[in-house]
mmCIF file of C-alpha atoms and ligand atoms in Angstrom:
data_model
loop_
_atom_site.group_PDB
_atom_site.id
_atom_site.type_symbol
_atom_site.label_atom_id
_atom_site.label_comp_id
_atom_site.label_asym_id
_atom_site.label_seq_id
_atom_site.Cartn_x
_atom_site.Cartn_y
_atom_site.Cartn_z
ATOM 1 C CA UNK A 30 -9.940 6.122 9.817
ATOM 2 C CA UNK A 31 -12.552 8.817 10.277
ATOM 3 C CA UNK A 32 -14.309 9.702 7.047
ATOM 4 C CA UNK A 33 -16.985 12.298 7.058
ATOM 5 C CA UNK A 34 -16.295 12.875 3.347
ATOM 6 C CA UNK A 35 -17.058 10.612 0.398
ATOM 7 C CA UNK A 36 -14.430 8.501 -1.346
ATOM 8 C CA UNK A 37 -15.236 7.783 -5.017
ATOM 9 C CA UNK A 38 -12.960 5.835 -7.367
ATOM 10 C CA UNK A 39 -13.115 5.411 -11.130
ATOM 11 C CA UNK A 40 -11.947 2.128 -12.602
ATOM 12 C CA UNK A 41 -11.792 0.481 -15.996
ATOM 13 C CA UNK A 42 -9.436 -0.509 -18.757
ATOM 14 C CA UNK A 43 -7.047 1.979 -20.367
ATOM 15 C CA UNK A 44 -8.877 4.418 -22.632
ATOM 16 C CA UNK A 45 -12.344 3.740 -21.177
ATOM 17 C CA UNK A 46 -12.856 7.416 -20.329
ATOM 18 C CA UNK A 47 -12.160 7.364 -16.578
ATOM 19 C CA UNK A 48 -10.022 10.494 -16.513
ATOM 20 C CA UNK A 49 -12.543 12.408 -18.628
ATOM 21 C CA UNK A 50 -15.400 11.411 -16.319
ATOM 22 C CA UNK A 51 -13.425 11.994 -13.117
ATOM 23 C CA UNK A 52 -12.582 15.514 -14.304
ATOM 24 C CA UNK A 53 -16.164 16.259 -15.303
ATOM 25 C CA UNK A 54 -17.497 15.004 -11.980
ATOM 26 C CA UNK A 55 -15.006 17.153 -10.040
ATOM 27 C CA UNK A 56 -16.035 20.220 -12.042
ATOM 28 C CA UNK A 57 -19.728 19.560 -11.542
ATOM 29 C CA UNK A 58 -19.293 19.036 -7.802
ATOM 30 C CA UNK A 59 -17.273 22.215 -7.380
ATOM 31 C CA UNK A 60 -19.776 24.189 -9.457
ATOM 32 C CA UNK A 61 -22.603 22.934 -7.261
ATOM 33 C CA UNK A 62 -20.819 24.065 -4.101
ATOM 34 C CA UNK A 63 -19.279 20.774 -2.922
ATOM 35 C CA UNK A 64 -15.762 20.627 -1.611
ATOM 36 C CA UNK A 65 -14.199 18.053 -3.947
ATOM 37 C CA UNK A 66 -10.668 17.090 -4.882
ATOM 38 C CA UNK A 67 -9.566 15.197 -7.969
ATOM 39 C CA UNK A 68 -6.629 12.873 -7.609
ATOM 40 C CA UNK A 69 -5.169 9.838 -9.365
ATOM 41 C CA UNK A 70 -3.140 6.662 -9.009
ATOM 42 C CA UNK A 71 -0.387 5.829 -9.313
ATOM 43 C CA UNK A 72 0.374 9.300 -7.940
ATOM 44 C CA UNK A 73 -1.725 11.897 -6.183
ATOM 45 C CA UNK A 74 0.960 13.055 -3.720
ATOM 46 C CA UNK A 75 4.483 14.337 -4.457
ATOM 47 C CA UNK A 76 6.160 11.085 -3.376
ATOM 48 C CA UNK A 77 3.650 8.881 -5.165
ATOM 49 C CA UNK A 78 4.060 10.918 -8.364
ATOM 50 C CA UNK A 79 7.790 10.113 -8.203
ATOM 51 C CA UNK A 80 6.955 6.421 -7.902
ATOM 52 C CA UNK A 81 4.551 6.821 -10.858
ATOM 53 C CA UNK A 82 7.473 7.710 -13.109
ATOM 54 C CA UNK A 83 9.335 4.609 -11.878
ATOM 55 C CA UNK A 84 6.484 2.213 -12.631
ATOM 56 C CA UNK A 85 5.062 3.677 -15.853
ATOM 57 C CA UNK A 86 8.157 4.682 -17.798
ATOM 58 C CA UNK A 87 11.149 2.785 -19.091
ATOM 59 C CA UNK A 88 11.785 -0.877 -19.867
ATOM 60 C CA UNK A 89 8.710 -3.052 -19.153
ATOM 61 C CA UNK A 90 11.015 -5.646 -17.525
ATOM 62 C CA UNK A 91 12.546 -3.087 -15.212
ATOM 63 C CA UNK A 92 10.813 -4.572 -12.130
ATOM 64 C CA UNK A 93 9.912 -8.091 -11.099
ATOM 65 C CA UNK A 94 6.196 -8.715 -10.555
ATOM 66 C CA UNK A 95 6.682 -8.613 -6.764
ATOM 67 C CA UNK A 96 8.750 -5.417 -6.804
ATOM 68 C CA UNK A 97 6.161 -3.759 -9.016
ATOM 69 C CA UNK A 98 3.398 -4.703 -6.567
ATOM 70 C CA UNK A 99 5.412 -3.216 -3.698
ATOM 71 C CA UNK A 100 6.000 0.015 -5.629
ATOM 72 C CA UNK A 101 2.302 0.484 -6.463
ATOM 73 C CA UNK A 102 1.436 -0.252 -2.827
ATOM 74 C CA UNK A 103 4.079 2.182 -1.536
ATOM 75 C CA UNK A 104 2.692 4.873 -3.831
ATOM 76 C CA UNK A 105 -0.841 4.182 -2.546
ATOM 77 C CA UNK A 106 0.229 4.309 1.094
ATOM 78 C CA UNK A 107 1.815 7.729 0.584
ATOM 79 C CA UNK A 108 -1.208 8.983 -1.382
ATOM 80 C CA UNK A 109 -3.544 7.763 1.361
ATOM 81 C CA UNK A 110 -1.541 9.353 4.190
ATOM 82 C CA UNK A 111 -0.831 12.676 2.532
ATOM 83 C CA UNK A 112 -3.827 13.348 0.290
ATOM 84 C CA UNK A 113 -6.847 11.054 0.648
ATOM 85 C CA UNK A 114 -7.132 10.633 4.400
ATOM 86 C CA UNK A 115 -6.732 14.357 5.280
ATOM 87 C CA UNK A 116 -9.338 15.298 2.648
ATOM 88 C CA UNK A 117 -11.862 12.723 3.892
ATOM 89 C CA UNK A 118 -11.309 13.823 7.469
ATOM 90 C CA UNK A 119 -12.049 17.402 6.342
ATOM 91 C CA UNK A 120 -15.367 16.205 4.898
ATOM 92 C CA UNK A 121 -14.400 16.517 1.225
ATOM 93 C CA UNK A 122 -15.430 14.404 -1.722
ATOM 94 C CA UNK A 123 -12.314 12.610 -2.975
ATOM 95 C CA UNK A 124 -12.486 11.555 -6.624
ATOM 96 C CA UNK A 125 -9.711 9.141 -7.428
ATOM 97 C CA UNK A 126 -8.811 8.058 -10.962
ATOM 98 C CA UNK A 127 -7.982 4.373 -10.178
ATOM 99 C CA UNK A 128 -7.375 2.864 -6.741
ATOM 100 C CA UNK A 129 -6.752 -0.613 -5.298
ATOM 101 C CA UNK A 130 -9.070 -2.397 -7.754
ATOM 102 C CA UNK A 131 -6.546 -1.508 -10.470
ATOM 103 C CA UNK A 132 -3.838 -3.338 -8.507
ATOM 104 C CA UNK A 133 -6.163 -6.332 -8.045
ATOM 105 C CA UNK A 134 -6.467 -6.447 -11.835
ATOM 106 C CA UNK A 135 -3.144 -5.269 -13.262
ATOM 107 C CA UNK A 136 -0.671 -6.679 -10.716
ATOM 108 C CA UNK A 137 -3.067 -9.461 -9.736
ATOM 109 C CA UNK A 138 -3.569 -10.782 -13.257
ATOM 110 C CA UNK A 139 -1.017 -9.538 -15.749
ATOM 111 C CA UNK A 140 2.060 -11.475 -14.639
ATOM 112 C CA UNK A 141 0.594 -14.675 -13.243
ATOM 113 C CA UNK A 142 -2.050 -15.020 -10.582
ATOM 114 C CA UNK A 143 -0.872 -12.762 -7.764
ATOM 115 C CA UNK A 144 -4.295 -11.841 -6.431
ATOM 116 C CA UNK A 145 -3.751 -13.446 -3.020
ATOM 117 C CA UNK A 146 -0.536 -11.447 -2.536
ATOM 118 C CA UNK A 147 -2.241 -8.255 -3.713
ATOM 119 C CA UNK A 148 -5.060 -8.784 -1.208
ATOM 120 C CA UNK A 149 -2.703 -9.619 1.671
ATOM 121 C CA UNK A 150 -0.586 -6.532 1.056
ATOM 122 C CA UNK A 151 -3.693 -4.371 0.712
ATOM 123 C CA UNK A 152 -5.025 -5.571 4.045
ATOM 124 C CA UNK A 153 -1.681 -5.016 5.751
ATOM 125 C CA UNK A 154 -0.761 -1.630 4.307
ATOM 126 C CA UNK A 155 -3.893 0.098 2.957
ATOM 127 C CA UNK A 156 -7.031 -1.369 4.535
ATOM 128 C CA UNK A 157 -9.361 1.189 2.952
ATOM 129 C CA UNK A 158 -11.881 0.824 0.122
ATOM 130 C CA UNK A 159 -13.750 3.603 -1.676
ATOM 131 C CA UNK A 160 -17.369 4.271 -0.654
ATOM 132 C CA UNK A 161 -18.336 4.093 -4.331
ATOM 133 C CA UNK A 162 -16.504 2.711 -7.344
ATOM 134 C CA UNK A 163 -17.651 3.671 -10.828
ATOM 135 C CA UNK A 164 -16.566 1.068 -13.354
ATOM 136 C CA UNK A 165 -16.527 2.615 -16.823
ATOM 137 C CA UNK A 166 -17.024 -0.526 -18.862
ATOM 138 C CA UNK A 167 -16.245 -0.755 -22.543
ATOM 139 C CA UNK A 168 -15.113 -2.994 -25.333
ATOM 140 C CA UNK A 169 -11.287 -3.265 -25.129
ATOM 141 C CA UNK A 170 -10.696 -2.663 -28.860
ATOM 142 C CA UNK A 171 -12.344 0.752 -28.585
ATOM 143 C CA UNK A 172 -10.580 1.535 -25.304
ATOM 144 C CA UNK A 173 -7.188 0.567 -26.685
ATOM 145 C CA UNK A 174 -7.595 2.637 -29.836
ATOM 146 C CA UNK A 175 -8.644 5.639 -27.725
ATOM 147 C CA UNK A 176 -5.685 5.127 -25.381
ATOM 148 C CA UNK A 177 -3.240 4.707 -28.256
ATOM 149 C CA UNK A 178 -4.436 7.938 -29.861
ATOM 150 C CA UNK A 179 -3.017 9.843 -26.878
ATOM 151 C CA UNK A 180 0.610 10.916 -27.013
ATOM 152 C CA UNK A 181 2.283 9.770 -23.794
ATOM 153 C CA UNK A 182 5.456 8.192 -22.504
ATOM 154 C CA UNK A 183 3.393 6.182 -20.013
ATOM 155 C CA UNK A 184 2.487 3.186 -22.078
ATOM 156 C CA UNK A 185 3.748 0.195 -20.136
ATOM 157 C CA UNK A 186 0.414 -1.448 -19.517
ATOM 158 C CA UNK A 187 -1.256 -0.260 -22.691
ATOM 159 C CA UNK A 188 1.490 -2.137 -24.533
ATOM 160 C CA UNK A 189 0.293 -5.464 -23.143
ATOM 161 C CA UNK A 190 -2.246 -5.376 -25.978
ATOM 162 C CA UNK A 191 -5.802 -6.468 -26.470
ATOM 163 C CA UNK A 192 -5.552 -9.990 -24.999
ATOM 164 C CA UNK A 193 -4.709 -8.586 -21.596
ATOM 165 C CA UNK A 194 -7.297 -5.813 -21.939
ATOM 166 C CA UNK A 195 -9.960 -8.501 -22.576
ATOM 167 C CA UNK A 196 -8.990 -10.268 -19.352
ATOM 168 C CA UNK A 197 -8.950 -6.935 -17.523
ATOM 169 C CA UNK A 198 -12.454 -6.078 -18.655
ATOM 170 C CA UNK A 199 -13.776 -9.458 -17.528
ATOM 171 C CA UNK A 200 -11.798 -9.116 -14.299
ATOM 172 C CA UNK A 201 -13.258 -5.687 -13.523
ATOM 173 C CA UNK A 202 -16.779 -7.001 -14.147
ATOM 174 C CA UNK A 203 -15.924 -9.841 -11.746
ATOM 175 C CA UNK A 204 -14.835 -7.303 -9.095
ATOM 176 C CA UNK A 205 -18.148 -5.481 -9.581
ATOM 177 C CA UNK A 206 -19.893 -8.709 -8.517
ATOM 178 C CA UNK A 207 -17.438 -9.401 -5.699
ATOM 179 C CA UNK A 208 -17.856 -5.882 -4.243
ATOM 180 C CA UNK A 209 -21.448 -5.304 -5.339
ATOM 181 C CA UNK A 210 -22.116 -2.966 -2.384
ATOM 182 C CA UNK A 211 -19.800 -0.236 -3.714
ATOM 183 C CA UNK A 212 -19.536 -0.851 -7.499
ATOM 184 C CA UNK A 213 -21.669 0.761 -10.195
ATOM 185 C CA UNK A 214 -21.087 -0.440 -13.755
ATOM 186 C CA UNK A 215 -21.526 2.303 -16.361
ATOM 187 C CA UNK A 216 -21.522 1.760 -20.131
ATOM 188 C CA UNK A 217 -18.608 3.889 -21.396
ATOM 189 C CA UNK A 218 -19.254 3.329 -25.106
ATOM 190 C CA UNK A 219 -21.605 6.298 -25.425
ATOM 191 C CA UNK A 220 -21.044 9.989 -25.716
ATOM 192 C CA UNK A 221 -19.370 11.605 -22.747
ATOM 193 C CA UNK A 222 -22.489 13.577 -21.708
ATOM 194 C CA UNK A 223 -24.575 10.453 -21.328
ATOM 195 C CA UNK A 224 -21.841 8.671 -19.407
ATOM 196 C CA UNK A 225 -21.530 11.728 -17.134
ATOM 197 C CA UNK A 226 -25.297 11.647 -16.532
ATOM 198 C CA UNK A 227 -25.067 8.064 -15.254
ATOM 199 C CA UNK A 228 -22.060 8.933 -13.091
ATOM 200 C CA UNK A 229 -24.051 11.749 -11.487
ATOM 201 C CA UNK A 230 -27.072 9.524 -10.925
ATOM 202 C CA UNK A 231 -24.847 6.968 -9.171
ATOM 203 C CA UNK A 232 -23.215 9.397 -6.755
ATOM 204 C CA UNK A 233 -25.684 12.209 -6.113
ATOM 205 C CA UNK A 234 -27.617 10.322 -3.427
ATOM 206 C CA UNK A 235 -24.416 9.697 -1.456
ATOM 207 C CA UNK A 236 -23.022 13.224 -1.256
ATOM 208 C CA UNK A 237 -22.127 14.525 2.199
HETATM 209 P P1 ADP B 25 -8.846 6.712 -19.410
HETATM 210 O O1 ADP B 25 -8.538 7.691 -18.311
HETATM 211 O O2 ADP B 25 -9.864 5.693 -19.004
HETATM 212 O O3 ADP B 25 -7.636 6.077 -20.002
HETATM 213 P P2 ADP B 25 -9.544 9.075 -20.989
HETATM 214 O O4 ADP B 25 -10.591 9.803 -20.233
HETATM 215 O O5 ADP B 25 -8.143 9.601 -20.959
HETATM 216 O O6 ADP B 25 -9.563 7.516 -20.574
HETATM 217 O O7 ADP B 25 -10.062 8.957 -22.488
HETATM 218 C C1 ADP B 25 -9.268 8.358 -23.505
HETATM 219 C C2 ADP B 25 -9.483 9.141 -24.816
HETATM 220 O O8 ADP B 25 -10.835 8.975 -25.252
HETATM 221 C C3 ADP B 25 -9.251 10.640 -24.651
HETATM 222 O O9 ADP B 25 -8.657 11.126 -25.836
HETATM 223 C C4 ADP B 25 -10.672 11.199 -24.467
HETATM 224 O O10 ADP B 25 -10.775 12.520 -24.939
HETATM 225 C C5 ADP B 25 -11.509 10.250 -25.299
HETATM 226 N N1 ADP B 25 -12.857 10.020 -24.720
HETATM 227 C C6 ADP B 25 -13.206 9.996 -23.411
HETATM 228 N N2 ADP B 25 -14.517 9.725 -23.234
HETATM 229 C C7 ADP B 25 -15.036 9.565 -24.471
HETATM 230 C C8 ADP B 25 -16.365 9.261 -24.979
HETATM 231 N N3 ADP B 25 -17.416 9.051 -24.159
HETATM 232 N N4 ADP B 25 -16.511 9.153 -26.305
HETATM 233 C C9 ADP B 25 -15.442 9.333 -27.139
HETATM 234 N N5 ADP B 25 -14.177 9.635 -26.750
HETATM 235 C C10 ADP B 25 -13.959 9.748 -25.427
HETATM 236 P P1 TYD B 26 -3.713 5.678 -15.904
HETATM 237 O O1 TYD B 26 -2.921 6.928 -15.901
HETATM 238 O O2 TYD B 26 -5.053 5.674 -15.255
HETATM 239 O O3 TYD B 26 -3.814 5.158 -17.407
HETATM 240 P P2 TYD B 26 -5.030 5.235 -18.408
HETATM 241 O O4 TYD B 26 -5.476 6.675 -18.422
HETATM 242 O O5 TYD B 26 -4.412 4.784 -19.687
HETATM 243 O O6 TYD B 26 -6.097 4.308 -17.924
HETATM 244 O O7 TYD B 26 -2.892 4.497 -15.250
HETATM 245 C C1 TYD B 26 -1.641 4.193 -15.737
HETATM 246 C C2 TYD B 26 -1.410 2.722 -15.823
HETATM 247 O O8 TYD B 26 -1.099 2.193 -14.528
HETATM 248 C C3 TYD B 26 -2.576 1.929 -16.359
HETATM 249 O O9 TYD B 26 -2.115 1.200 -17.494
HETATM 250 C C4 TYD B 26 -2.909 0.964 -15.250
HETATM 251 C C5 TYD B 26 -1.667 0.924 -14.407
HETATM 252 N N1 TYD B 26 -1.892 0.657 -12.971
HETATM 253 C C6 TYD B 26 -1.467 -0.535 -12.428
HETATM 254 O O10 TYD B 26 -0.903 -1.383 -13.131
HETATM 255 N N2 TYD B 26 -1.668 -0.783 -11.099
HETATM 256 C C7 TYD B 26 -2.265 0.111 -10.278
HETATM 257 O O11 TYD B 26 -2.434 -0.151 -9.065
HETATM 258 C C8 TYD B 26 -2.707 1.367 -10.851
HETATM 259 C C9 TYD B 26 -3.362 2.385 -9.977
HETATM 260 C C10 TYD B 26 -2.501 1.602 -12.199
#
């Protein structure tokens, strides 16, 4: 895939402040004259947003672990084809609220160890990693209470509770070591301005 743009993902546990930081970064980039788009997963294209409703709403046992993995991957494939790839080819900065690292953690860890399947499917169907991944790291108790304070119907994974969030946090920190070339770990337990300052410091040297 040709990519003259820059592909940036935000990752972290629920409530860590990813969406807030992704939005702020997009605003700052646009204000400073960069061509940037803000997108999210699951979702980010019309078809993938339809799949988002299927995977985040309704009975938590609606899908088997394997079906769920296929649905998240199908959503990502559509998002990549319709939104991410065209924007990168046009030289834009793509800011994505979650990407494949979330699947490595959530589908890879939450219902048994499915990491090998997640990786195989990723290689077969997606094959793309962000240029930079900003991991907004924070204590799961704080993240969960922030996430719970929001009013939303999309609470499937938040409902797994703090035990899973603890494993997710450790898992994300493990990914930051595994993919040290693209990950930046940022302490999310500070006020949003300071977090945003670190986000800017991490990406500004990489802008197209
Ligand atoms: P995520 O996308 O990681 O789930 P959000 O950006 O939606 O997180 O933030 C979760 C909640 O915490 C929101 O209500 C948001 O306004 C609030 N929040 C975000 N960043 C901070 C921060 N640095 N300090 C305090 N509250 C924050
Ligand atoms: P998101 O809207 O980012 O939730 P939050 O703002 O609470 O962090 O993501 C929705 C949920 O989808 C979140 O609990 C994580 C889950 N998810 C997966 O399980 N697998 C994936 O591949 C992605 C992208 C998200």
